[in-house]
Short mmCIF file of C-alpha atoms and ligand atoms in Angstrom, two decimals:
data_model
loop_
_atom_site.label_atom_id
_atom_site.label_comp_id
_atom_site.label_asym_id
_atom_site.label_seq_id
_atom_site.Cartn_x
_atom_site.Cartn_y
_atom_site.Cartn_z
CA MET A 1 53.18 -0.42 -154.18
CA ALA A 2 49.24 0.16 -155.14
CA ASP A 3 46.46 1.59 -153.96
CA LEU A 4 47.83 0.74 -149.66
CA ASN A 5 47.99 3.53 -147.46
CA ASN A 6 51.54 5.11 -146.12
CA ASN A 7 50.70 6.30 -142.71
CA ASN A 8 49.59 2.94 -142.75
CA LEU A 9 51.79 0.27 -140.83
CA LYS A 10 53.49 -2.38 -143.36
CA LEU A 11 53.83 -6.04 -142.13
CA ALA A 12 55.31 -8.77 -144.71
CA ILE A 13 54.11 -12.34 -143.99
CA GLN A 14 54.90 -15.63 -146.57
CA LYS A 15 51.60 -15.67 -149.05
CA GLU A 16 51.32 -19.74 -148.72
CA GLY A 17 54.08 -21.85 -146.97
CA ARG A 18 54.72 -23.66 -143.38
CA LEU A 19 54.35 -20.31 -141.54
CA THR A 20 50.99 -18.47 -143.15
CA GLU A 21 48.60 -20.47 -141.24
CA GLU A 22 49.83 -19.85 -137.60
CA THR A 23 51.10 -16.08 -138.45
CA LEU A 24 47.11 -14.89 -140.29
CA SER A 25 46.19 -16.93 -136.43
CA PHE A 26 48.19 -14.91 -134.22
CA LEU A 27 47.59 -12.13 -135.75
CA ARG A 28 44.26 -12.49 -135.35
CA LYS A 29 44.37 -13.34 -131.66
CA SER A 30 45.98 -10.64 -131.30
CA GLY A 31 42.22 -9.01 -132.28
CA LEU A 32 43.42 -7.85 -135.87
CA GLU A 33 39.91 -7.94 -138.40
CA PHE A 34 40.90 -8.49 -141.89
CA GLU A 35 39.75 -10.92 -144.83
CA SER A 36 42.24 -12.74 -145.82
CA VAL A 37 41.14 -14.53 -149.14
CA LYS A 38 42.88 -15.96 -151.85
CA PRO A 39 44.88 -14.74 -154.27
CA ARG A 40 46.53 -13.30 -151.39
CA LEU A 41 48.62 -10.03 -152.12
CA PHE A 42 47.74 -8.03 -149.49
CA SER A 43 45.35 -7.04 -146.92
CA THR A 44 44.43 -4.05 -144.17
CA CYS A 45 43.34 -4.45 -141.48
CA ARG A 46 39.49 -2.80 -139.86
CA ASN A 47 40.04 -2.14 -137.24
CA PHE A 48 43.80 -1.14 -136.76
CA PRO A 49 46.25 0.83 -139.60
CA LEU A 50 48.23 -1.79 -140.24
CA GLU A 51 47.91 -3.69 -143.90
CA ILE A 52 49.10 -7.51 -144.57
CA LEU A 53 50.82 -7.89 -147.67
CA TYR A 54 52.04 -11.50 -148.96
CA VAL A 55 55.07 -12.14 -150.14
CA ARG A 56 57.48 -15.40 -150.14
CA ASP A 57 59.06 -16.55 -147.69
CA ASP A 58 63.08 -15.07 -149.26
CA ASP A 59 61.70 -11.43 -150.24
CA ILE A 60 61.15 -10.63 -146.16
CA PRO A 61 64.57 -9.84 -144.02
CA ASP A 62 65.44 -7.45 -148.10
CA TYR A 63 62.01 -5.74 -147.31
CA VAL A 64 61.67 -5.28 -143.92
CA ALA A 65 65.91 -4.00 -144.58
CA THR A 66 65.15 -1.88 -147.26
CA GLY A 67 62.30 0.30 -145.07
CA THR A 68 59.51 -1.10 -148.25
CA VAL A 69 57.30 -2.59 -145.34
CA ASP A 70 57.95 -2.10 -140.96
CA LEU A 71 57.37 -5.33 -140.30
CA GLY A 72 57.64 -8.65 -141.09
CA VAL A 73 57.33 -12.98 -140.08
CA VAL A 74 60.08 -14.97 -141.17
CA GLY A 75 62.05 -17.93 -139.65
CA GLN A 76 65.02 -17.19 -137.38
CA ASN A 77 67.46 -19.74 -139.96
CA ILE A 78 66.86 -17.01 -143.44
CA LEU A 79 67.74 -14.04 -140.63
CA TYR A 80 71.19 -16.46 -140.02
CA GLU A 81 70.88 -17.52 -143.45
CA GLU A 82 71.50 -14.64 -144.68
CA ARG A 83 72.42 -11.63 -142.20
CA PRO A 84 69.60 -9.24 -143.37
CA GLN A 85 69.82 -5.75 -141.15
CA VAL A 86 66.65 -5.93 -139.65
CA LYS A 87 66.21 -5.81 -135.88
CA LYS A 88 64.78 -8.90 -133.66
CA LEU A 89 61.88 -7.67 -131.53
CA LEU A 90 59.83 -10.96 -130.54
CA ASN A 91 60.07 -15.14 -130.96
CA LEU A 92 57.13 -16.58 -131.47
CA ARG A 93 56.47 -19.51 -130.42
CA PHE A 94 55.14 -20.97 -133.81
CA GLY A 95 57.29 -22.26 -137.17
CA TYR A 96 59.63 -23.95 -135.07
CA CYS A 97 62.39 -26.72 -136.42
CA SER A 98 66.25 -26.66 -135.79
CA LEU A 99 68.85 -26.94 -139.41
CA ILE A 100 70.40 -30.43 -138.75
CA ILE A 101 73.50 -32.18 -140.25
CA ALA A 102 72.34 -35.60 -140.91
CA VAL A 103 74.09 -38.57 -143.04
CA PRO A 104 72.62 -42.43 -144.84
CA LYS A 105 71.63 -44.30 -142.32
CA GLU A 106 74.36 -46.90 -143.94
CA SER A 107 76.92 -44.24 -142.94
CA ASN A 108 79.88 -45.10 -141.89
CA ALA A 109 80.19 -41.16 -140.13
CA ARG A 110 79.25 -41.16 -136.61
CA ASN A 111 79.82 -37.08 -136.20
CA ILE A 112 80.91 -34.10 -137.60
CA ASN A 113 84.91 -34.95 -137.79
CA ASP A 114 83.82 -37.72 -140.51
CA LEU A 115 82.91 -35.59 -143.06
CA ASN A 116 85.92 -34.52 -143.28
CA GLY A 117 86.57 -33.64 -147.45
CA LYS A 118 83.21 -35.21 -147.13
CA ILE A 119 80.36 -33.09 -149.86
CA ILE A 120 77.10 -31.79 -147.84
CA ALA A 121 74.34 -30.73 -149.89
CA THR A 122 71.95 -27.68 -148.58
CA THR A 123 70.19 -25.71 -149.15
CA TYR A 124 71.62 -23.42 -145.87
CA PRO A 125 75.65 -22.68 -147.34
CA GLU A 126 76.12 -20.01 -145.62
CA SER A 127 74.96 -21.65 -142.07
CA VAL A 128 77.15 -24.84 -143.29
CA LYS A 129 79.92 -23.27 -143.83
CA ASN A 130 79.51 -20.64 -141.06
CA PHE A 131 79.45 -24.31 -138.63
CA PHE A 132 82.42 -26.02 -140.63
CA LYS A 133 84.65 -22.83 -140.17
CA LYS A 134 83.99 -22.87 -136.18
CA ASN A 135 84.67 -26.76 -136.21
CA ALA A 136 88.06 -26.10 -138.16
CA ILE A 137 86.72 -29.43 -140.80
CA SER A 138 87.00 -28.74 -143.98
CA VAL A 139 84.21 -29.87 -146.45
CA GLU A 140 82.08 -29.03 -149.47
CA VAL A 141 79.13 -27.56 -149.63
CA VAL A 142 76.69 -27.55 -153.10
CA ARG A 143 73.36 -25.19 -152.56
CA ILE A 144 70.75 -26.96 -153.81
CA LYS A 145 66.99 -24.72 -153.81
CA GLY A 146 64.95 -28.13 -152.51
CA SER A 147 64.54 -32.03 -151.97
CA VAL A 148 68.09 -32.05 -150.40
CA GLU A 149 67.19 -34.71 -149.17
CA LEU A 150 67.51 -36.94 -152.21
CA THR A 151 70.98 -36.11 -152.48
CA PRO A 152 72.45 -38.79 -151.12
CA VAL A 153 70.89 -41.52 -153.32
CA LEU A 154 71.41 -39.37 -155.75
CA GLY A 155 75.51 -39.49 -155.58
CA VAL A 156 75.71 -35.56 -155.19
CA ALA A 157 77.06 -35.42 -151.42
CA GLN A 158 77.50 -37.65 -148.69
CA ALA A 159 75.32 -35.14 -146.01
CA ILE A 160 73.31 -32.70 -146.19
CA ALA A 161 72.11 -29.70 -143.76
CA ASP A 162 68.76 -29.44 -144.14
CA LEU A 163 65.22 -28.01 -141.90
CA MET A 164 63.86 -30.79 -139.92
CA SER A 165 60.52 -30.75 -137.99
CA THR A 166 58.86 -34.21 -137.23
CA GLY A 167 62.39 -35.98 -139.08
CA SER A 168 59.35 -37.97 -141.41
CA THR A 169 61.60 -36.49 -144.50
CA LEU A 170 64.42 -38.15 -142.52
CA ALA A 171 63.06 -41.18 -141.57
CA LEU A 172 61.42 -41.97 -144.94
CA ASN A 173 64.69 -41.19 -147.17
CA ASP A 174 66.90 -44.30 -144.52
CA LEU A 175 68.56 -40.77 -143.32
CA ARG A 176 70.18 -40.41 -139.87
CA MET A 177 71.32 -36.51 -138.08
CA ILE A 178 74.52 -37.05 -136.02
CA GLU A 179 74.40 -33.18 -135.73
CA LYS A 180 72.31 -30.24 -134.93
CA ILE A 181 73.43 -26.52 -135.66
CA TYR A 182 71.12 -24.30 -134.45
CA ASP A 183 67.23 -24.48 -133.66
CA SER A 184 64.67 -21.85 -135.15
CA GLU A 185 61.17 -20.38 -134.63
CA ALA A 186 59.27 -17.18 -136.47
CA VAL A 187 60.15 -14.21 -135.31
CA LEU A 188 58.64 -10.35 -135.47
CA ILE A 189 61.49 -7.97 -137.13
CA THR A 190 62.14 -4.76 -137.70
CA ASN A 191 64.50 -2.07 -139.25
CA ASP A 192 65.37 1.20 -137.45
CA LYS A 193 64.40 3.33 -140.01
CA ILE A 194 61.12 3.22 -138.18
CA THR A 195 62.01 4.47 -134.96
CA LYS A 196 62.63 8.53 -136.31
CA GLU A 197 59.68 8.38 -137.47
CA THR A 198 57.12 9.26 -134.53
CA GLU A 199 53.86 8.03 -135.56
CA LYS A 200 54.51 4.68 -136.49
CA LYS A 201 56.50 4.15 -133.43
CA LYS A 202 53.75 5.27 -131.55
CA LEU A 203 51.27 1.69 -133.54
CA LEU A 204 54.31 -0.36 -133.87
CA ASP A 205 53.40 0.11 -129.64
CA LYS A 206 50.33 -0.11 -129.71
CA LEU A 207 51.50 -3.12 -131.78
CA LEU A 208 53.03 -5.27 -129.83
CA THR A 209 51.55 -4.67 -126.32
CA ARG A 210 48.74 -6.92 -128.20
CA PHE A 211 51.26 -9.42 -129.75
CA GLY A 212 53.02 -9.42 -126.10
CA GLY A 213 49.39 -10.09 -124.70
CA VAL A 214 49.15 -12.82 -126.85
CA LEU A 215 52.32 -14.00 -126.46
CA SER A 216 51.97 -13.90 -122.43
CA ALA A 217 48.97 -15.83 -122.89
CA LYS A 218 50.13 -18.31 -125.11
CA ASN A 219 52.16 -18.76 -121.05
CA TYR A 220 50.02 -18.85 -118.43
CA LYS A 221 46.63 -20.65 -117.73
CA TYR A 222 44.92 -19.73 -115.31
CA VAL A 223 43.56 -22.83 -112.28
CA MET A 224 41.03 -22.25 -109.99
CA MET A 225 40.28 -24.64 -106.77
CA ASN A 226 38.58 -25.33 -103.53
CA ALA A 227 40.84 -25.24 -100.21
CA PRO A 228 41.24 -25.01 -96.55
CA GLU A 229 41.66 -22.32 -95.33
CA GLU A 230 44.58 -23.47 -93.46
CA ILE A 231 46.71 -24.83 -96.61
CA LEU A 232 46.95 -21.27 -97.78
CA PRO A 233 50.42 -20.84 -96.79
CA LYS A 234 51.21 -24.27 -99.04
CA ILE A 235 49.60 -23.63 -101.39
CA LYS A 236 51.01 -20.33 -101.92
CA LYS A 237 54.44 -22.26 -101.91
CA SER A 238 53.09 -24.44 -104.47
CA ILE A 239 52.35 -21.05 -106.65
CA LEU A 240 55.46 -19.55 -105.46
CA GLU A 241 55.79 -17.42 -109.14
CA LEU A 242 52.33 -15.30 -108.62
CA LYS A 243 52.14 -12.96 -105.65
CA SER A 244 49.33 -12.28 -105.05
CA PRO A 245 45.99 -15.19 -105.66
CA THR A 246 42.50 -14.22 -105.40
CA ILE A 247 40.83 -15.63 -102.18
CA SER A 248 37.30 -15.55 -101.28
CA PRO A 249 35.41 -17.79 -98.70
CA LEU A 250 33.53 -20.17 -99.06
CA VAL A 251 30.22 -20.59 -98.15
CA THR A 252 31.44 -24.04 -96.50
CA ASN A 253 32.86 -23.05 -93.16
CA GLY A 254 37.05 -23.21 -93.71
CA TRP A 255 37.41 -22.96 -96.78
CA ILE A 256 37.93 -20.94 -99.28
CA SER A 257 38.79 -20.53 -103.60
CA ILE A 258 42.04 -19.80 -105.04
CA GLN A 259 42.40 -18.20 -108.75
CA THR A 260 45.88 -17.97 -110.06
CA VAL A 261 48.04 -18.29 -113.79
CA ILE A 262 50.39 -20.77 -113.37
CA LYS A 263 53.17 -21.00 -116.02
CA GLU A 264 53.05 -23.38 -118.75
CA ASP A 265 56.12 -25.33 -118.58
CA ILE A 266 55.65 -25.49 -114.53
CA PHE A 267 52.08 -26.40 -114.89
CA TRP A 268 51.62 -30.24 -114.51
CA GLU A 269 54.58 -30.09 -111.11
CA THR A 270 52.06 -26.95 -109.81
CA ILE A 271 49.25 -29.38 -109.98
CA GLU A 272 51.00 -31.79 -108.68
CA LYS A 273 52.41 -29.33 -105.54
CA LEU A 274 48.72 -28.52 -105.47
CA LYS A 275 46.89 -32.47 -105.21
CA LYS A 276 49.17 -33.06 -102.57
CA ALA A 277 48.94 -30.52 -100.35
CA GLY A 278 45.13 -30.41 -100.93
CA ALA A 279 43.58 -28.24 -103.59
CA GLN A 280 40.79 -30.10 -104.23
CA GLY A 281 37.42 -29.11 -107.87
CA ILE A 282 40.86 -27.58 -109.95
CA ILE A 283 39.44 -25.91 -112.64
CA VAL A 284 41.73 -24.96 -115.35
CA LEU A 285 41.20 -22.63 -118.14
CA PRO A 286 42.83 -21.30 -121.49
CA ILE A 287 44.10 -17.73 -120.61
CA GLU A 288 43.53 -15.57 -124.12
CA LYS A 289 45.04 -12.03 -123.47
CA MET A 290 47.75 -11.70 -120.69
CA ILE A 291 48.22 -7.49 -120.56
CA LEU A 292 51.59 -7.60 -118.51
O1 PRT W 1 57.27 -20.44 -150.83
P1 PRT W 1 57.49 -19.78 -150.35
O2 PRT W 1 59.40 -18.68 -150.08
O3 PRT W 1 57.30 -18.74 -149.58
O4 PRT W 1 58.71 -20.70 -149.08
P2 PRT W 1 59.00 -22.19 -148.47
O5 PRT W 1 59.29 -23.01 -149.39
O6 PRT W 1 60.95 -21.57 -148.78
O7 PRT W 1 59.41 -22.17 -147.44
P3 PRT W 1 58.51 -23.06 -146.34
O8 PRT W 1 57.14 -23.49 -146.31
O9 PRT W 1 59.11 -24.41 -146.75
O10 PRT W 1 59.13 -23.28 -145.09
C1 PRT W 1 59.38 -21.70 -144.34
C2 PRT W 1 59.48 -21.39 -143.56
O11 PRT W 1 59.40 -22.88 -141.78
C3 PRT W 1 60.86 -22.16 -142.93
O12 PRT W 1 62.63 -21.09 -143.73
C4 PRT W 1 61.97 -22.07 -141.45
O13 PRT W 1 60.96 -21.10 -140.65
C5 PRT W 1 59.92 -22.96 -141.38
N1 PRT W 1 59.75 -24.22 -140.58
C6 PRT W 1 59.62 -25.31 -139.95
C7 PRT W 1 60.44 -25.29 -141.60
C8 PRT W 1 60.44 -26.46 -141.48
N2 PRT W 1 59.12 -26.59 -140.59
C9 PRT W 1 60.14 -27.47 -142.30
N3 PRT W 1 59.84 -29.20 -141.70
N4 PRT W 1 60.50 -25.10 -143.09
C10 PRT W 1 61.35 -26.37 -144.11
N5 PRT W 1 61.23 -27.82 -143.60
C11 PRT W 1 61.16 -28.68 -144.46
C12 PRT W 1 62.22 -29.47 -144.08
O14 PRT W 1 63.43 -28.44 -145.33
C13 PRT W 1 62.57 -30.64 -145.36
O15 PRT W 1 62.44 -30.72 -146.03
O16 PRT W 1 60.40 -30.28 -143.54
C14 PRT W 1 60.99 -31.37 -144.71
C15 PRT W 1 61.37 -31.27 -142.81
O17 PRT W 1 59.57 -31.55 -142.34
P4 PRT W 1 60.22 -33.24 -140.91
O18 PRT W 1 58.56 -32.40 -140.03
O19 PRT W 1 59.89 -34.01 -142.32
O20 PRT W 1 61.14 -32.70 -140.41
ZN1 ZN W 2 60.95 -20.01 -149.64
#
């Protein structure tokens, strides 16, 4: 690949599609500075020895497996389907979707057993074949490149297996989901080669620290609150996962200010507990980065 510095890390991401914007935004949040103007071919980071290559998402696993690039961002679904020789490094917490099986609304099929002997259209034939094999149900799988949702109307198949995120496509095409095969999200992948290249491995570790910082920050919120000093034990009990909140006295006698972080998934539950315990003036701030 022309003009690329061989000592730099190379990361392949989707050129134009569902993962592109969120991948670029994730990289920028990690502090990487680069231009990304169309037509995107590649970008060189200004402040990190990293080249970003823009390619079709289907090509990413191969580029990583063969060592053409060191890293890639791709939907986990493509890994399940193609089983390439790559190693997953991180779940990136965007690009969420599920591979599901759906039938026309008026179909008699209620569950996967009712699909015995039926034709199923999909862009993910391997995943679908494996799934039915595991469930000992015999189906015929037809591989379709696009618009899988139209195949039942066209008489090509009696059921489909496709990715779903909001469910709108199913609804618009009068389809009903009967089973989920797997969940997927964007992941960062690499190959074994990189572990043998000491300098590159060092760069990768640096990059992973940055990525980890952004992902942890996504998991937590920064919370400040005021409370009478005597309820501190109760408050500490409400924020169990944090061993040592920062506590400082307020001008008002007997009152303290508490600063801490709270995990996103138990956020509301914890805030309610804090309010009940007697915390006041609760302020919540997003965390930009969190280095653990
Ligand atoms: O051109 P290139 O080959 O790079 O792109 P592509 O067209 O093959 O892929 P693209 O951009 O459609 O998807 C890239 C990745 O995004 C996928 O591999 C998934 O990991 C992830 N992703 C997340 C999705 C969806 N959500 C999704 N909803 N990929 C596809 N869809 C499609 C689905 O196939 C269906 O047609 O969106 C429709 C359903 O969406 P809802 O919201 O109506 O349910
Ligand atoms: Zn593709």
